[in-house]
Each structure stands twice: as structure tokens, then as C-alpha cells.
mmCIF file of C-alpha atoms in Angstrom:
data_model
loop_
_atom_site.group_PDB
_atom_site.id
_atom_site.type_symbol
_atom_site.label_atom_id
_atom_site.label_comp_id
_atom_site.label_asym_id
_atom_site.label_seq_id
_atom_site.Cartn_x
_atom_site.Cartn_y
_atom_site.Cartn_z
ATOM 1 C CA MET G 1 73.457 49.229 3.244
ATOM 2 C CA ALA G 2 73.928 45.816 3.880
ATOM 3 C CA ALA G 3 72.995 46.119 7.014
ATOM 4 C CA ILE G 4 69.902 47.507 6.138
ATOM 5 C CA LEU G 5 69.313 44.341 3.509
ATOM 6 C CA GLU G 6 70.036 42.348 6.449
ATOM 7 C CA ASN G 7 67.227 43.581 8.457
ATOM 8 C CA LYS G 8 64.767 43.541 5.718
ATOM 9 C CA LEU G 9 65.454 39.441 5.393
ATOM 10 C CA ILE G 10 65.307 39.323 8.922
ATOM 11 C CA PHE G 11 61.859 40.641 8.923
ATOM 12 C CA VAL G 12 60.445 38.341 6.104
ATOM 13 C CA ALA G 13 62.015 35.798 7.509
ATOM 14 C CA ILE G 14 60.114 36.384 10.586
ATOM 15 C CA LEU G 15 56.950 37.629 8.519
ATOM 16 C CA LEU G 16 57.075 34.362 7.064
ATOM 17 C CA VAL G 17 57.636 32.266 10.326
ATOM 18 C CA GLY G 18 54.293 34.573 11.871
ATOM 19 C CA ILE G 19 52.352 33.059 8.787
ATOM 20 C CA TRP G 20 53.247 29.577 8.906
ATOM 21 C CA THR G 21 52.437 29.377 12.680
ATOM 22 C CA SER G 22 49.377 31.251 12.128
ATOM 23 C CA GLN G 23 48.154 28.825 9.463
ATOM 24 C CA ALA G 24 48.961 26.018 11.418
ATOM 25 C CA SER G 25 47.068 27.293 14.613
ATOM 26 C CA SER G 26 44.554 28.001 12.248
ATOM 27 C CA ARG G 27 44.749 24.285 11.141
ATOM 28 C CA SER G 28 44.839 23.283 14.993
ATOM 29 C CA LEU G 29 42.011 25.254 15.361
ATOM 30 C CA LYS G 30 39.833 23.760 12.743
ATOM 31 C CA ASP G 31 40.723 19.977 14.257
ATOM 32 C CA ALA G 32 39.737 21.357 18.005
ATOM 33 C CA THR G 33 36.404 22.824 16.953
ATOM 34 C CA MET G 34 35.246 19.622 15.367
ATOM 35 C CA THR G 35 36.775 17.975 18.827
ATOM 36 C CA GLU G 36 34.564 20.333 20.501
ATOM 37 C CA LYS G 37 31.708 20.017 18.786
ATOM 38 C CA HIS G 38 32.039 16.139 19.222
ATOM 39 C CA GLU G 39 32.256 16.529 22.718
ATOM 40 C CA MET G 40 29.612 18.859 22.959
ATOM 41 C CA TRP G 41 27.162 16.791 21.265
ATOM 42 C CA MET G 42 28.320 13.631 23.512
ATOM 43 C CA ALA G 43 27.449 15.748 26.562
ATOM 44 C CA LYS G 44 23.527 16.632 24.947
ATOM 45 C CA TYR G 45 22.859 13.372 24.119
ATOM 46 C CA GLY G 46 24.684 11.615 26.989
ATOM 47 C CA ARG G 47 26.623 8.798 24.558
ATOM 48 C CA VAL G 48 29.444 7.120 26.123
ATOM 49 C CA TYR G 49 31.961 4.595 23.939
ATOM 50 C CA LYS G 50 33.177 1.436 25.491
ATOM 51 C CA ASP G 51 36.570 2.461 24.473
ATOM 52 C CA SER G 52 39.069 4.930 22.657
ATOM 53 C CA ALA G 53 39.116 3.030 19.423
ATOM 54 C CA GLU G 54 35.647 3.381 19.400
ATOM 55 C CA MET G 55 35.357 6.993 19.797
ATOM 56 C CA GLU G 56 38.140 7.347 17.433
ATOM 57 C CA ARG G 57 35.755 5.473 14.965
ATOM 58 C CA ARG G 58 32.428 7.559 16.190
ATOM 59 C CA PHE G 59 34.324 10.740 16.094
ATOM 60 C CA ASN G 60 35.418 10.225 12.653
ATOM 61 C CA ILE G 61 31.793 9.369 11.382
ATOM 62 C CA PHE G 62 30.698 12.475 13.347
ATOM 63 C CA SER G 63 33.100 14.393 11.542
ATOM 64 C CA GLU G 64 32.000 12.957 7.924
ATOM 65 C CA ASN G 65 28.286 13.594 8.897
ATOM 66 C CA VAL G 66 28.711 16.991 9.961
ATOM 67 C CA LYS G 67 30.649 17.919 6.662
ATOM 68 C CA PHE G 68 27.791 16.720 4.943
ATOM 69 C CA ILE G 69 25.176 18.697 7.249
ATOM 70 C CA GLU G 70 27.290 22.001 6.450
ATOM 71 C CA SER G 71 27.655 21.516 3.047
ATOM 72 C CA PHE G 72 24.083 20.991 2.312
ATOM 73 C CA ASN G 73 23.351 23.714 4.523
ATOM 74 C CA ASN G 74 25.756 26.071 2.783
ATOM 75 C CA ALA G 75 24.545 25.157 -0.536
ATOM 76 C CA ALA G 76 21.207 26.814 0.495
ATOM 77 C CA ASN G 77 19.769 25.552 -2.572
ATOM 78 C CA LYS G 78 16.999 23.382 -0.888
ATOM 79 C CA PRO G 79 13.708 24.652 0.886
ATOM 80 C CA TYR G 80 14.948 22.843 4.012
ATOM 81 C CA LYS G 81 17.679 22.594 6.507
ATOM 82 C CA LEU G 82 19.420 19.737 8.041
ATOM 83 C CA ASP G 83 21.059 19.801 11.450
ATOM 84 C CA ILE G 84 23.300 17.704 14.130
ATOM 85 C CA ASN G 85 21.137 15.947 16.050
ATOM 86 C CA GLU G 86 21.586 12.585 18.035
ATOM 87 C CA PHE G 87 21.905 10.433 15.142
ATOM 88 C CA ALA G 88 25.412 12.171 14.225
ATOM 89 C CA ASP G 89 27.528 9.260 14.898
ATOM 90 C CA LEU G 90 25.864 6.764 13.104
ATOM 91 C CA THR G 91 26.326 5.590 9.461
ATOM 92 C CA ASN G 92 23.536 5.791 7.326
ATOM 93 C CA LYS G 93 23.928 1.838 7.081
ATOM 94 C CA GLU G 94 23.609 1.604 10.598
ATOM 95 C CA PHE G 95 21.055 4.212 10.825
ATOM 96 C CA ARG G 96 18.515 2.564 8.386
ATOM 97 C CA ALA G 97 19.127 -0.979 10.235
ATOM 98 C CA SER G 98 17.979 0.080 13.420
ATOM 99 C CA ARG G 99 14.752 2.255 12.865
ATOM 100 C CA ASN G 100 13.891 1.733 9.060
ATOM 101 C CA ARG G 101 11.805 -1.855 9.271
ATOM 102 C CA TYR G 102 8.777 -1.263 7.367
ATOM 103 C CA LYS G 103 8.210 -4.866 5.360
ATOM 104 C CA ARG G 104 6.832 -4.452 1.979
ATOM 105 C CA SER G 105 3.324 -6.836 1.666
ATOM 106 C CA SER G 106 4.119 -9.560 -0.076
ATOM 107 C CA VAL G 107 0.423 -9.359 -1.370
ATOM 108 C CA LEU G 108 0.293 -6.929 -4.624
ATOM 109 C CA LYS G 109 -1.987 -4.468 -3.874
ATOM 110 C CA SER G 110 -4.496 -3.148 -6.469
ATOM 111 C CA LEU G 111 -4.223 0.600 -7.841
ATOM 112 C CA THR G 112 -7.599 0.760 -6.905
ATOM 113 C CA THR G 113 -9.099 0.017 -3.551
ATOM 114 C CA SER G 114 -13.291 -1.112 -3.965
ATOM 115 C CA SER G 115 -13.726 -0.127 -0.134
ATOM 116 C CA PHE G 116 -12.291 3.432 -0.335
ATOM 117 C CA ARG G 117 -15.273 5.352 1.376
ATOM 118 C CA TYR G 118 -13.978 8.861 0.196
ATOM 119 C CA GLU G 119 -13.834 7.270 -3.629
ATOM 120 C CA ASN G 120 -16.489 10.023 -4.025
ATOM 121 C CA VAL G 121 -15.622 12.827 -2.023
ATOM 122 C CA THR G 122 -15.776 16.172 -4.200
ATOM 123 C CA ALA G 123 -14.621 19.314 -1.567
ATOM 124 C CA VAL G 124 -11.908 18.652 1.004
ATOM 125 C CA PRO G 125 -10.282 21.762 3.223
ATOM 126 C CA THR G 126 -6.944 23.315 1.549
ATOM 127 C CA SER G 127 -5.782 22.485 4.998
ATOM 128 C CA ILE G 128 -5.607 20.814 8.237
ATOM 129 C CA ASP G 129 -3.743 19.679 10.612
ATOM 130 C CA TRP G 130 -4.997 16.975 12.997
ATOM 131 C CA ARG G 131 -2.733 18.216 15.965
ATOM 132 C CA ASN G 132 -4.855 21.156 16.287
ATOM 133 C CA LYS G 133 -8.084 18.886 16.591
ATOM 134 C CA GLY G 134 -6.787 16.842 19.468
ATOM 135 C CA ALA G 135 -6.369 13.754 17.520
ATOM 136 C CA VAL G 136 -2.493 13.349 17.867
ATOM 137 C CA THR G 137 -0.516 12.151 20.700
ATOM 138 C CA PRO G 138 2.642 13.504 21.786
ATOM 139 C CA ILE G 139 5.574 12.827 19.697
ATOM 140 C CA LYS G 140 6.947 9.340 20.659
ATOM 141 C CA ASP G 141 10.260 7.932 20.353
ATOM 142 C CA GLN G 142 10.938 4.111 19.019
ATOM 143 C CA GLY G 143 14.819 3.949 20.166
ATOM 144 C CA GLN G 144 16.830 1.112 18.312
ATOM 145 C CA CYS G 145 13.766 -1.219 17.887
ATOM 146 C CA GLY G 146 12.797 -1.621 14.414
ATOM 147 C CA CYS G 147 9.240 -1.267 15.175
ATOM 148 C CA CYS G 148 7.904 1.649 13.179
ATOM 149 C CA TRP G 149 5.190 0.044 11.965
ATOM 150 C CA ALA G 150 3.724 -0.241 15.295
ATOM 151 C CA PHE G 151 4.502 3.446 15.828
ATOM 152 C CA SER G 152 2.850 4.320 12.717
ATOM 153 C CA ALA G 153 -0.505 1.659 13.079
ATOM 154 C CA VAL G 154 -1.115 2.959 16.855
ATOM 155 C CA ALA G 155 -0.877 6.641 15.625
ATOM 156 C CA ALA G 156 -3.441 6.228 12.730
ATOM 157 C CA MET G 157 -5.534 3.993 15.769
ATOM 158 C CA GLU G 158 -5.351 6.980 18.498
ATOM 159 C CA GLY G 159 -6.715 9.639 15.938
ATOM 160 C CA ILE G 160 -9.722 7.219 14.717
ATOM 161 C CA THR G 161 -10.387 6.376 18.469
ATOM 162 C CA LYS G 162 -10.851 10.078 19.342
ATOM 163 C CA LEU G 163 -12.400 11.079 16.610
ATOM 164 C CA SER G 164 -14.728 8.519 17.279
ATOM 165 C CA THR G 165 -15.032 8.257 21.026
ATOM 166 C CA GLY G 166 -14.149 12.162 21.765
ATOM 167 C CA LYS G 167 -11.088 10.800 23.984
ATOM 168 C CA LEU G 168 -7.407 10.880 23.102
ATOM 169 C CA ILE G 169 -5.754 7.882 24.379
ATOM 170 C CA SER G 170 -1.812 6.736 23.974
ATOM 171 C CA LEU G 171 -2.020 3.261 23.065
ATOM 172 C CA SER G 172 0.620 0.547 23.567
ATOM 173 C CA GLU G 173 2.969 0.059 20.869
ATOM 174 C CA GLN G 174 4.643 -2.784 22.676
ATOM 175 C CA GLU G 175 2.061 -4.903 22.823
ATOM 176 C CA LEU G 176 2.306 -5.255 19.231
ATOM 177 C CA VAL G 177 5.817 -5.497 19.206
ATOM 178 C CA ASP G 178 5.229 -8.379 22.136
ATOM 179 C CA CYS G 179 1.856 -10.146 20.943
ATOM 180 C CA ASP G 180 1.599 -9.373 17.146
ATOM 181 C CA THR G 181 2.764 -12.695 15.023
ATOM 182 C CA ASN G 182 0.563 -11.880 12.068
ATOM 183 C CA GLY G 183 1.544 -12.170 8.804
ATOM 184 C CA GLU G 184 5.000 -10.030 8.043
ATOM 185 C CA ASP G 185 5.239 -8.486 11.709
ATOM 186 C CA GLN G 186 8.424 -9.180 13.887
ATOM 187 C CA GLY G 187 8.748 -6.635 16.149
ATOM 188 C CA CYS G 188 11.847 -5.064 16.554
ATOM 189 C CA GLU G 189 12.477 -6.714 13.130
ATOM 190 C CA GLY G 190 10.077 -5.308 11.315
ATOM 191 C CA GLY G 191 6.583 -5.125 10.032
ATOM 192 C CA LEU G 192 3.546 -3.443 8.213
ATOM 193 C CA MET G 193 0.697 -1.680 9.679
ATOM 194 C CA ASP G 194 -2.408 -3.532 7.647
ATOM 195 C CA ASP G 195 -0.915 -6.246 9.479
ATOM 196 C CA ALA G 196 -0.972 -4.383 12.615
ATOM 197 C CA PHE G 197 -4.788 -3.333 12.061
ATOM 198 C CA GLU G 198 -5.549 -6.939 11.322
ATOM 199 C CA PHE G 199 -3.775 -8.141 14.694
ATOM 200 C CA ILE G 200 -5.454 -5.521 16.770
ATOM 201 C CA ILE G 201 -9.271 -6.510 15.357
ATOM 202 C CA GLN G 202 -8.504 -10.129 15.943
ATOM 203 C CA ASN G 203 -7.537 -9.276 19.648
ATOM 204 C CA GLY G 204 -10.515 -7.357 20.193
ATOM 205 C CA GLY G 205 -8.366 -4.301 20.647
ATOM 206 C CA LEU G 206 -5.252 -2.690 22.182
ATOM 207 C CA THR G 207 -4.309 -1.585 25.698
ATOM 208 C CA THR G 208 -2.853 1.954 26.663
ATOM 209 C CA GLU G 209 0.665 2.939 26.571
ATOM 210 C CA ALA G 210 0.476 3.482 30.747
ATOM 211 C CA ASN G 211 -0.651 -0.380 31.204
ATOM 212 C CA TYR G 212 1.769 -1.848 28.519
ATOM 213 C CA PRO G 213 4.595 0.941 28.261
ATOM 214 C CA TYR G 214 7.339 0.820 25.595
ATOM 215 C CA LYS G 215 10.519 -0.647 26.253
ATOM 216 C CA GLY G 216 12.139 -0.496 22.613
ATOM 217 C CA GLU G 217 13.356 -4.436 22.856
ATOM 218 C CA ASP G 218 11.038 -7.520 22.198
ATOM 219 C CA GLY G 219 9.909 -9.185 24.974
ATOM 220 C CA THR G 220 7.118 -11.900 25.613
ATOM 221 C CA CYS G 221 3.395 -11.060 25.169
ATOM 222 C CA ASN G 222 1.801 -10.433 28.728
ATOM 223 C CA THR G 223 -1.580 -11.492 27.888
ATOM 224 C CA GLY G 224 -2.959 -9.927 31.222
ATOM 225 C CA LYS G 225 -1.970 -6.528 30.426
ATOM 226 C CA ALA G 226 -3.116 -7.050 26.597
ATOM 227 C CA SER G 227 -6.420 -8.241 27.356
ATOM 228 C CA ASN G 228 -7.320 -4.888 28.956
ATOM 229 C CA HIS G 229 -8.373 -3.261 26.044
ATOM 230 C CA ALA G 230 -8.842 0.546 26.199
ATOM 231 C CA ALA G 231 -9.567 1.194 22.145
ATOM 232 C CA LYS G 232 -10.928 -1.291 19.278
ATOM 233 C CA ILE G 233 -11.358 -0.990 15.398
ATOM 234 C CA ALA G 234 -13.856 -1.916 13.040
ATOM 235 C CA GLY G 235 -11.566 -2.812 10.589
ATOM 236 C CA TYR G 236 -9.303 -1.176 8.077
ATOM 237 C CA GLU G 237 -8.987 0.289 4.247
ATOM 238 C CA ASP G 238 -6.456 0.772 1.851
ATOM 239 C CA VAL G 239 -6.059 4.063 0.376
ATOM 240 C CA PRO G 240 -6.243 3.595 -3.650
ATOM 241 C CA ALA G 241 -2.374 3.310 -4.386
ATOM 242 C CA ASN G 242 -0.431 5.614 -6.407
ATOM 243 C CA SER G 243 -2.731 8.629 -6.191
ATOM 244 C CA GLU G 244 -1.846 11.799 -3.988
ATOM 245 C CA GLU G 245 -5.651 13.175 -4.391
ATOM 246 C CA ALA G 246 -7.010 9.755 -2.842
ATOM 247 C CA LEU G 247 -4.272 10.397 0.096
ATOM 248 C CA LYS G 248 -5.569 13.791 0.374
ATOM 249 C CA LYS G 249 -9.500 12.666 0.858
ATOM 250 C CA ALA G 250 -8.325 10.034 3.383
ATOM 251 C CA VAL G 251 -6.105 12.636 5.185
ATOM 252 C CA ALA G 252 -8.911 15.458 5.190
ATOM 253 C CA ASN G 253 -10.625 12.929 7.494
ATOM 254 C CA HIS G 254 -8.833 11.505 9.998
ATOM 255 C CA PRO G 255 -4.474 10.371 10.843
ATOM 256 C CA VAL G 256 -3.708 7.645 7.817
ATOM 257 C CA SER G 257 -0.836 5.391 8.094
ATOM 258 C CA VAL G 258 1.652 6.152 5.272
ATOM 259 C CA ALA G 259 5.132 4.146 4.232
ATOM 260 C CA ILE G 260 7.892 6.247 2.721
ATOM 261 C CA ASP G 261 11.676 5.610 1.435
ATOM 262 C CA ALA G 262 13.361 7.377 4.334
ATOM 263 C CA SER G 263 17.108 6.171 3.980
ATOM 264 C CA GLY G 264 18.819 9.197 2.572
ATOM 265 C CA SER G 265 21.391 11.244 4.783
ATOM 266 C CA ALA G 266 19.359 13.937 3.942
ATOM 267 C CA PHE G 267 16.284 12.456 6.228
ATOM 268 C CA GLN G 268 18.434 11.566 8.552
ATOM 269 C CA PHE G 269 19.537 14.688 9.388
ATOM 270 C CA TYR G 270 16.560 16.776 8.505
ATOM 271 C CA SER G 271 15.689 19.622 10.389
ATOM 272 C CA ASN G 272 12.938 22.296 9.321
ATOM 273 C CA GLY G 273 11.460 23.041 6.217
ATOM 274 C CA VAL G 274 9.764 21.333 3.204
ATOM 275 C CA PHE G 275 11.609 18.363 2.441
ATOM 276 C CA THR G 276 12.174 18.091 -1.273
ATOM 277 C CA GLY G 277 14.254 15.053 -1.629
ATOM 278 C CA ASP G 278 16.391 13.077 -2.210
ATOM 279 C CA CYS G 279 14.852 9.871 -2.230
ATOM 280 C CA GLY G 280 13.541 7.038 -4.207
ATOM 281 C CA THR G 281 10.361 4.474 -3.622
ATOM 282 C CA GLU G 282 11.936 1.914 -1.807
ATOM 283 C CA LEU G 283 9.731 1.706 1.283
ATOM 284 C CA ASP G 284 11.222 1.610 4.495
ATOM 285 C CA HIS G 285 9.587 3.293 6.891
ATOM 286 C CA GLY G 286 6.187 3.444 8.582
ATOM 287 C CA VAL G 287 5.076 7.196 9.718
ATOM 288 C CA THR G 288 1.360 8.995 9.759
ATOM 289 C CA ALA G 289 0.353 11.658 7.761
ATOM 290 C CA VAL G 290 -1.594 14.026 9.853
ATOM 291 C CA GLY G 291 -2.271 16.833 8.153
ATOM 292 C CA TYR G 292 -1.014 18.929 5.164
ATOM 293 C CA GLY G 293 -0.946 22.699 3.443
ATOM 294 C CA THR G 294 1.158 24.886 2.171
ATOM 295 C CA SER G 295 4.087 26.939 3.284
ATOM 296 C CA ASP G 296 4.265 30.267 3.426
ATOM 297 C CA ASP G 297 6.195 30.409 0.067
ATOM 298 C CA GLY G 298 3.813 29.027 -1.307
ATOM 299 C CA LYS G 299 5.125 24.959 -1.376
ATOM 300 C CA LYS G 300 2.468 22.591 -0.531
ATOM 301 C CA TYR G 301 3.372 19.682 1.514
ATOM 302 C CA TRP G 302 2.200 16.521 3.653
ATOM 303 C CA LEU G 303 2.175 17.220 7.826
ATOM 304 C CA VAL G 304 3.691 13.647 8.736
ATOM 305 C CA LYS G 305 4.483 12.562 12.212
ATOM 306 C CA ASN G 306 7.691 10.605 12.692
ATOM 307 C CA SER G 307 8.307 8.199 15.728
ATOM 308 C CA TRP G 308 11.995 8.909 16.146
ATOM 309 C CA GLY G 309 12.099 11.699 19.046
ATOM 310 C CA SER G 310 11.298 15.369 19.280
ATOM 311 C CA SER G 311 14.936 16.479 18.524
ATOM 312 C CA TRP G 312 14.544 15.152 15.169
ATOM 313 C CA GLY G 313 12.967 17.288 12.485
ATOM 314 C CA GLU G 314 10.608 20.020 13.596
ATOM 315 C CA ASP G 315 9.927 18.726 16.975
ATOM 316 C CA GLY G 316 9.319 15.337 15.905
ATOM 317 C CA TYR G 317 7.283 16.024 12.372
ATOM 318 C CA ILE G 318 8.091 16.791 8.978
ATOM 319 C CA ARG G 319 6.546 18.709 5.918
ATOM 320 C CA MET G 320 7.303 16.533 3.156
ATOM 321 C CA GLU G 321 6.418 17.985 -0.176
ATOM 322 C CA ARG G 322 3.118 17.302 -1.804
ATOM 323 C CA ASP G 323 1.188 17.220 -5.247
ATOM 324 C CA ILE G 324 4.695 16.268 -7.148
ATOM 325 C CA ASP G 325 4.496 14.730 -10.739
ATOM 326 C CA ALA G 326 5.541 11.705 -9.659
ATOM 327 C CA LYS G 327 2.493 9.449 -9.171
ATOM 328 C CA GLU G 328 3.544 7.671 -6.127
ATOM 329 C CA GLY G 329 4.641 10.536 -4.381
ATOM 330 C CA LEU G 330 7.236 12.082 -2.256
ATOM 331 C CA CYS G 331 9.670 9.180 -1.435
ATOM 332 C CA GLY G 332 6.759 7.212 -2.372
ATOM 333 C CA ILE G 333 4.035 8.401 0.541
ATOM 334 C CA ALA G 334 1.014 7.550 -1.685
ATOM 335 C CA MET G 335 2.246 3.491 -2.713
ATOM 336 C CA GLU G 336 0.664 1.914 0.444
ATOM 337 C CA PRO G 337 -1.440 4.463 2.830
ATOM 338 C CA SER G 338 -4.089 2.626 5.226
ATOM 339 C CA TYR G 339 -6.152 3.640 7.998
ATOM 340 C CA PRO G 340 -8.282 1.706 10.739
ATOM 341 C CA THR G 341 -12.000 2.355 11.137
ATOM 342 C CA ALA G 342 -14.100 2.868 13.855
#
């Protein structure tokens, strides 16, 4: 009897050790999985760190971001998803500092704009996608230079140039970065689209991307290259502020430069679906509205071209919820729209 009891105790002990060992292995596997994720991510995006201390710091940031992304997606309570993209080893503060440098105008804009040419338009299409009309160049990547304002202005100018001349030409953001010192525009340190339009008018146009290629850093203006104009604009107009209906009238006619609040982590890791926030109205990023429509599940959206490369979002684009209750629009998209005129 004693021998049987002893054998049972030995069996229970072995079983407990097995369970403890299994749990320990499971914990190690989870740690290893995150390490493997980081290593695969580093290989995918060619990320190299200067030393082990930096690698450990970036791994910890990466881990926190991955947990945030997985937690968000697992909640499954929003019509959009997040993903582990190339910004996954950056804190949100670092991310915003390097890419979101739109500068609010120091001149307070009126809520109405007398020169808005679409004021009396009464009928617009239910949806439009300027990519399908050949008025949008492929997605570009501003890199770690805070010149989103230049990419936004150039995308709007590329659109109006196509519609007025029939030619889609990739124009030079670097010319704006190097040569435009109008108003608030300070290259990689930030700027705004209206000042870029002012420069383009005064300069007599912009040259091509091929002639004055993008470098992703501040440089000295190459006046020789900049004098070879490939396209020009006659002027620009501001869309009446805080009116998604006015913005819709403008986008129905051509791509429009818009400023948004892109400061949140959900925006940093947006992958697909109709983005519904969270975001405020502290405008910090210049992008371009290139269409609008309604998703399969009935959610209205703006189609927005970004400048963070094609691996971000929906091949470089984001669909942002349209016609919300707030007059400013989601993330302030209706607060400061403008467009160049031919």
C-alpha cells in the first residue's frame, strides 16, 4: 500500500515538473517569437543598429508597438486594421518628428473663400478616383525629411497639370525643399501647401522629378535645374474651411491638398479599411485627397494619397471616414484644403 502511495506521489511530482517545464518553455517560446518577429522585420526593411544597446532599445519599442497592434486588431471593433510596418521600431514621438511637419498658416483663414469656383455647383458624382483618370503619379516616399507639405502640393499640381494638358508628369519635390523659402516653408523642417503654390507661381513653374530627383534632405537650390520648368500653375484657391461638402465639390474636379492630424499610433500603423480615428484637429501632416466613395459596407470615405511609401496603408493610400458630425471633418481634413489652378 505504501509502495503504491509512493509511486502515486512520484507520478504527481513528475507531472507537476512537466507542467512547470512546459509553462517555462511556453514563456520562452513567446519571447523567442517576438525576437523572431523583430529579426524578420529587420531583414525585410534592411534595418541595422549601431550597437547592442541600440538594438535592445529598438527591440523594446518594437515589442510595445506589436502588442498595441495585436491588441487593436484582436478587439475587432473598428472598420480598419493595423499592421507591423516599417515604422514599428519608432516611438510615436520619433515618428511624428521625422514625418509630420505641416505648419499651420500664421494667417487665419476665413471660413468662406470668395474665389471658390465651385461654390454654385449643385451636382457632383457619388464617387470619384483620380487614379482611374490617370491624374495621380505612383506613391512616393518622403523618408525622414519632414516635407510632407511639398509632396502634397506637388501631387495636387501633378493632377491639375494632367487635367489641363493631358500629360501626367512626376514633378520635383526636391526643388521645393531646396529652393522654396516662402513664408513658413523650411524644407525638411516643415512648411505648408499654400506657400508652396505661391513659390511655384513666382518661380514660373516646377521641373521634373527626373531632372531634380528627390534626396530626402535639405540641399542648396540648383538654379540651373530649377529653371527648366516642366509645368506651371496660374494660381491657387482655398476651399471654404470646415465644410466637407465644399471639399467634395473641389475633389470632384481634381486632386486637392489637405492637412490632417496624423499624430496617433493608429495612423502610424494603419493598414487597410476605412479609418475612423482616433485623431484630433491639431493639423500636422500634408496629404492629397484624390477621390471619395462609399465602402462595400456603406461607410463613406475620402481617398487620400500619402507620402510614406507603398508599404504603408493600402499601397500608400488611406481611406478616411467622410461626412462625420464634426464640421472640421475626420482628423481636420476639411479645415485647410487648397488646390492649384491652371
